[in-house]
Short mmCIF file of C-alpha atoms and ligand atoms in Angstrom, two decimals:
data_model
loop_
_atom_site.label_atom_id
_atom_site.label_comp_id
_atom_site.label_asym_id
_atom_site.label_seq_id
_atom_site.Cartn_x
_atom_site.Cartn_y
_atom_site.Cartn_z
CA MET A 1 11.18 24.55 19.24
CA SER A 2 8.05 22.45 18.90
CA GLY A 3 6.02 24.35 21.48
CA PHE A 4 5.74 21.29 23.74
CA LEU A 5 6.66 21.64 27.41
CA PHE A 6 9.03 18.69 27.10
CA GLU A 7 10.20 16.44 24.29
CA PRO A 8 7.31 14.17 23.17
CA ALA A 9 7.87 10.43 22.82
CA ALA A 10 9.34 9.53 19.45
CA VAL A 11 7.15 7.83 16.83
CA PRO A 12 8.27 4.19 16.68
CA GLY A 13 9.67 3.09 13.32
CA VAL A 14 9.88 -0.37 11.77
CA PRO A 15 12.52 -1.28 9.15
CA VAL A 16 11.22 -2.29 5.73
CA ARG A 17 12.93 -4.70 3.36
CA GLY A 18 14.46 -2.75 0.47
CA GLU A 19 13.83 0.69 2.02
CA THR A 20 16.09 3.04 3.91
CA GLY A 21 13.19 4.90 5.54
CA LEU A 22 11.32 3.42 8.49
CA TYR A 23 7.58 2.64 8.59
CA PRO A 24 6.11 5.02 11.22
CA VAL A 25 3.71 3.31 13.62
CA GLY A 26 0.42 4.93 14.56
CA ARG A 27 -1.84 2.50 16.40
CA ILE A 28 -1.58 -1.19 17.27
CA PHE A 29 -4.68 -3.39 17.05
CA CYS A 30 -4.66 -7.06 18.01
CA VAL A 31 -7.17 -9.76 17.09
CA GLY A 32 -8.21 -12.22 19.80
CA ARG A 33 -8.94 -15.95 19.22
CA ASN A 34 -8.38 -16.02 15.48
CA TYR A 35 -7.21 -19.66 15.29
CA ALA A 36 -9.68 -22.34 16.38
CA ALA A 37 -7.06 -24.59 18.02
CA HIS A 38 -5.78 -21.67 20.12
CA ALA A 39 -9.29 -20.70 21.21
CA ALA A 40 -9.80 -24.32 22.27
CA GLU A 41 -6.58 -24.42 24.30
CA MET A 42 -7.73 -21.24 26.09
CA GLY A 43 -11.05 -22.91 26.89
CA ALA A 44 -12.91 -20.31 24.80
CA GLU A 45 -15.58 -20.42 22.15
CA VAL A 46 -14.77 -19.12 18.67
CA ASP A 47 -16.95 -16.35 17.31
CA ARG A 48 -17.02 -17.08 13.59
CA GLU A 49 -19.39 -14.19 12.97
CA ALA A 50 -16.97 -11.41 13.84
CA PRO A 51 -13.46 -10.90 15.18
CA PHE A 52 -12.80 -9.02 18.41
CA TYR A 53 -9.91 -6.78 19.33
CA PHE A 54 -7.72 -5.27 21.99
CA THR A 55 -5.07 -2.63 21.53
CA LYS A 56 -1.51 -1.94 22.53
CA THR A 57 0.05 1.49 22.77
CA PRO A 58 2.86 2.31 20.31
CA ALA A 59 5.15 2.56 23.37
CA SER A 60 4.83 -1.22 23.71
CA LEU A 61 6.71 -1.84 20.43
CA VAL A 62 10.15 -3.40 20.48
CA ALA A 63 12.33 -4.44 17.57
CA SER A 64 13.16 -8.03 16.78
CA GLY A 65 16.55 -9.01 18.16
CA ALA A 66 16.05 -7.28 21.49
CA THR A 67 16.68 -8.71 24.91
CA VAL A 68 13.75 -7.74 27.12
CA PRO A 69 13.58 -8.07 30.90
CA TYR A 70 11.13 -10.60 32.33
CA PRO A 71 8.31 -8.12 33.01
CA SER A 72 7.03 -7.02 36.38
CA GLY A 73 3.74 -8.21 37.85
CA THR A 74 3.64 -11.67 36.28
CA ALA A 75 4.72 -15.24 36.94
CA ASN A 76 3.29 -16.56 33.65
CA TYR A 77 4.79 -14.60 30.76
CA HIS A 78 3.67 -16.11 27.43
CA HIS A 79 4.65 -15.99 23.78
CA GLU A 80 2.07 -15.55 21.00
CA MET A 81 3.52 -15.76 17.49
CA GLU A 82 1.52 -13.69 14.97
CA LEU A 83 1.37 -12.31 11.44
CA VAL A 84 1.42 -8.51 11.64
CA VAL A 85 -0.31 -6.49 8.93
CA ALA A 86 0.86 -2.92 8.30
CA LEU A 87 -1.57 -0.54 6.61
CA GLY A 88 -0.43 1.89 3.93
CA ALA A 89 -3.63 3.79 3.16
CA PRO A 90 -6.68 5.15 4.97
CA VAL A 91 -9.57 2.70 5.32
CA PHE A 92 -13.04 3.43 6.69
CA ARG A 93 -16.12 1.23 6.28
CA ALA A 94 -14.30 -0.63 3.52
CA GLY A 95 -15.19 -3.82 1.73
CA VAL A 96 -12.68 -6.63 1.54
CA ASP A 97 -11.21 -5.55 -1.83
CA GLU A 98 -10.48 -2.02 -0.62
CA ALA A 99 -9.20 -3.47 2.66
CA ARG A 100 -6.81 -5.81 0.86
CA ALA A 101 -5.52 -2.95 -1.30
CA ALA A 102 -4.71 -0.89 1.81
CA VAL A 103 -2.11 -3.40 3.07
CA TYR A 104 1.39 -1.95 2.95
CA GLY A 105 3.20 -5.05 4.12
CA TYR A 106 3.58 -7.90 6.54
CA ALA A 107 5.90 -8.84 9.39
CA CYS A 108 6.51 -11.54 11.95
CA GLY A 109 5.47 -10.36 15.41
CA LEU A 110 5.09 -11.53 18.99
CA ASP A 111 2.14 -10.52 21.16
CA MET A 112 3.89 -11.07 24.50
CA THR A 113 1.33 -11.59 27.25
CA ARG A 114 1.20 -11.58 31.06
CA ARG A 115 -1.18 -14.57 30.97
CA ASP A 116 -1.89 -14.64 34.70
CA LEU A 117 -3.00 -11.00 34.63
CA GLN A 118 -5.09 -11.61 31.51
CA ASP A 119 -6.72 -14.60 33.21
CA VAL A 120 -7.63 -12.49 36.26
CA ALA A 121 -9.07 -9.83 33.96
CA LYS A 122 -11.20 -12.41 32.15
CA GLU A 123 -12.41 -13.90 35.42
CA LYS A 124 -13.32 -10.49 36.87
CA ARG A 125 -14.69 -9.17 33.57
CA ARG A 126 -12.13 -6.40 33.50
CA PRO A 127 -10.17 -5.01 30.53
CA TRP A 128 -7.07 -6.91 29.38
CA ASP A 129 -4.66 -3.97 29.44
CA LEU A 130 -2.46 -5.18 32.30
CA GLY A 131 -2.07 -8.54 30.61
CA LYS A 132 -1.53 -7.27 27.09
CA ASP A 133 -0.48 -3.63 26.87
CA PHE A 134 2.82 -3.17 28.67
CA GLU A 135 6.29 -2.03 27.68
CA ARG A 136 8.10 -4.19 25.10
CA SER A 137 5.07 -6.49 24.67
CA ALA A 138 4.64 -5.91 20.91
CA VAL A 139 7.67 -7.37 19.15
CA ILE A 140 8.04 -6.77 15.43
CA ALA A 141 10.53 -7.82 12.79
CA GLU A 142 11.35 -6.15 9.48
CA LEU A 143 8.33 -5.48 7.24
CA THR A 144 8.09 -7.05 3.80
CA PRO A 145 6.04 -5.12 1.21
CA ALA A 146 2.77 -6.86 0.34
CA ALA A 147 3.67 -7.36 -3.33
CA ALA A 148 6.83 -9.23 -2.34
CA PHE A 149 4.98 -11.47 0.13
CA GLY A 150 1.89 -12.38 -1.86
CA THR A 151 -1.43 -13.42 -0.38
CA PRO A 152 -1.52 -14.78 3.19
CA GLY A 153 -2.70 -18.38 3.21
CA PRO A 154 -0.39 -21.32 2.56
CA GLN A 155 2.56 -19.90 4.51
CA ARG A 156 3.66 -21.81 7.60
CA ILE A 157 3.84 -19.90 10.90
CA VAL A 158 6.18 -21.37 13.53
CA LEU A 159 7.54 -20.36 16.91
CA SER A 160 10.49 -22.05 18.60
CA VAL A 161 11.83 -21.54 22.11
CA ASN A 162 15.49 -22.55 22.52
CA GLY A 163 15.19 -24.45 19.24
CA ALA A 164 12.12 -26.50 20.25
CA VAL A 165 8.97 -25.90 18.19
CA ARG A 166 6.04 -24.68 20.29
CA GLN A 167 3.63 -23.23 17.71
CA ASP A 168 3.25 -24.61 14.17
CA ALA A 169 0.34 -23.78 11.86
CA HIS A 170 -0.52 -22.14 8.55
CA LEU A 171 -1.89 -18.67 7.95
CA SER A 172 -4.86 -20.31 6.24
CA ASP A 173 -5.85 -21.62 9.68
CA MET A 174 -6.97 -18.09 10.62
CA ILE A 175 -10.71 -17.90 11.24
CA HIS A 176 -10.97 -14.31 10.00
CA GLY A 177 -8.57 -13.59 7.13
CA VAL A 178 -6.51 -10.43 6.75
CA ALA A 179 -8.84 -8.56 4.39
CA GLU A 180 -11.89 -9.57 6.43
CA VAL A 181 -10.28 -8.29 9.65
CA ILE A 182 -9.32 -4.95 8.11
CA SER A 183 -12.77 -4.54 6.57
CA HIS A 184 -14.49 -5.35 9.87
CA LEU A 185 -12.20 -3.12 11.97
CA SER A 186 -12.72 -0.26 9.52
CA GLY A 187 -16.36 -0.24 10.55
CA TYR A 188 -15.28 1.05 13.94
CA TYR A 189 -12.16 3.15 13.26
CA HIS A 190 -10.80 5.47 10.64
CA LEU A 191 -7.79 3.25 9.98
CA ALA A 192 -4.73 4.93 8.54
CA ALA A 193 -1.29 4.33 7.12
CA GLY A 194 0.91 3.49 10.11
CA ASP A 195 -1.66 1.28 11.84
CA LEU A 196 -0.53 -2.27 12.67
CA ILE A 197 -2.80 -5.25 13.18
CA TYR A 198 -1.55 -8.34 15.05
CA THR A 199 -3.78 -11.01 13.54
CA GLY A 200 -3.93 -13.57 16.34
CA THR A 201 -1.90 -16.60 17.40
CA PRO A 202 -2.08 -20.31 16.60
CA ALA A 203 -2.23 -23.02 19.27
CA GLY A 204 0.80 -23.79 21.39
CA VAL A 205 1.19 -20.62 23.43
CA GLY A 206 3.22 -21.10 26.58
CA ALA A 207 5.41 -19.66 29.26
CA VAL A 208 8.94 -18.36 28.81
CA SER A 209 11.69 -17.84 31.38
CA ALA A 210 14.77 -15.70 31.78
CA GLY A 211 17.45 -16.91 29.38
CA ASP A 212 15.00 -18.24 26.78
CA ARG A 213 15.57 -17.43 23.12
CA LEU A 214 12.48 -17.16 20.92
CA GLU A 215 12.45 -17.36 17.14
CA GLY A 216 9.30 -16.98 15.07
CA THR A 217 9.09 -17.55 11.33
CA ILE A 218 6.54 -17.16 8.57
CA ASP A 219 7.51 -18.31 5.06
CA GLY A 220 8.61 -15.30 3.03
CA LEU A 221 9.13 -12.90 5.95
CA ALA A 222 12.09 -11.91 8.10
CA PRO A 223 12.10 -13.93 11.35
CA VAL A 224 11.29 -12.33 14.70
CA ARG A 225 13.71 -13.01 17.55
CA LEU A 226 13.52 -12.19 21.24
CA THR A 227 15.69 -13.05 24.22
CA ILE A 228 14.21 -12.99 27.72
CA GLY A 229 16.47 -11.33 30.25
CA PRO A 230 16.38 -11.37 34.05
CA ALA A 231 13.42 -9.81 35.88
CA GLU A 232 13.41 -6.04 35.88
MN1 MN B 1 -2.42 -12.42 20.41
#
C-alpha cells in the first residue's frame, strides 16, 4: 500500500519513437504569442523582449488519435497547432547552450482552447485557466528524440481540419526560439526532466465542430491527430 487514502492519479506517459518505455510528464508550460502573424490575428502586440507563459495541468493531456467530446462551457472551441519540447534534464537559470542540451525530444501537439472563455478572461483581466487548462486540452503525439529531429528551424508546421489547411508556417517563424524559451523559463522555475513546453501557435487558429478531424504535422515528427466528438 502506498499510504494514500485513495489511489492517486496516474502520471501521464507519452510514447517515444524507438523506446518501449513512456516519457513521464511532470508539468506543462505553454508559450503565448510566439508567432508574429498569430499575435496580429489576435489583435495583440508582440513582446520581443521576453516570452510569457500559462500552464496546463498534466490531467489535461490526451494522446494523439483520441476522439474528445466538444467541451463544456464554450461555443468557440479552437485548435492551436504547436511544437512541443520535452525536457530530459534539470535546468535552472541556464544559458541557451545548457538549455538546448536539456531537450530530450520534440512532438507535435495541439493547445486546444475555449477561445470565448479566454477572450472573457482577457477582457476582465482574469487568469486564462478556464480557456486553456481543461480536460483533454493538451494533445500530444509520439515524441522524437532530439538527436533524430535536429535543430528546430526550417521545418514546416501545418494543421489541417477535414483535409483543408488552416495553419501553415515554419518553426523559424517563432519569435522566441526553443533554447531561448527554456533559458528564460528556467529563470523562474527549477525545470526538470518530464516537463513539457508547448511553444506557441502560428497564424490560422480557428473553431472546430463535432465531427471534425484534425491533423497536425511538423517535418520529421509523428503527426498529431484529433477527432471532435459530440458535446459532453
Ligand atoms: Mn497556444
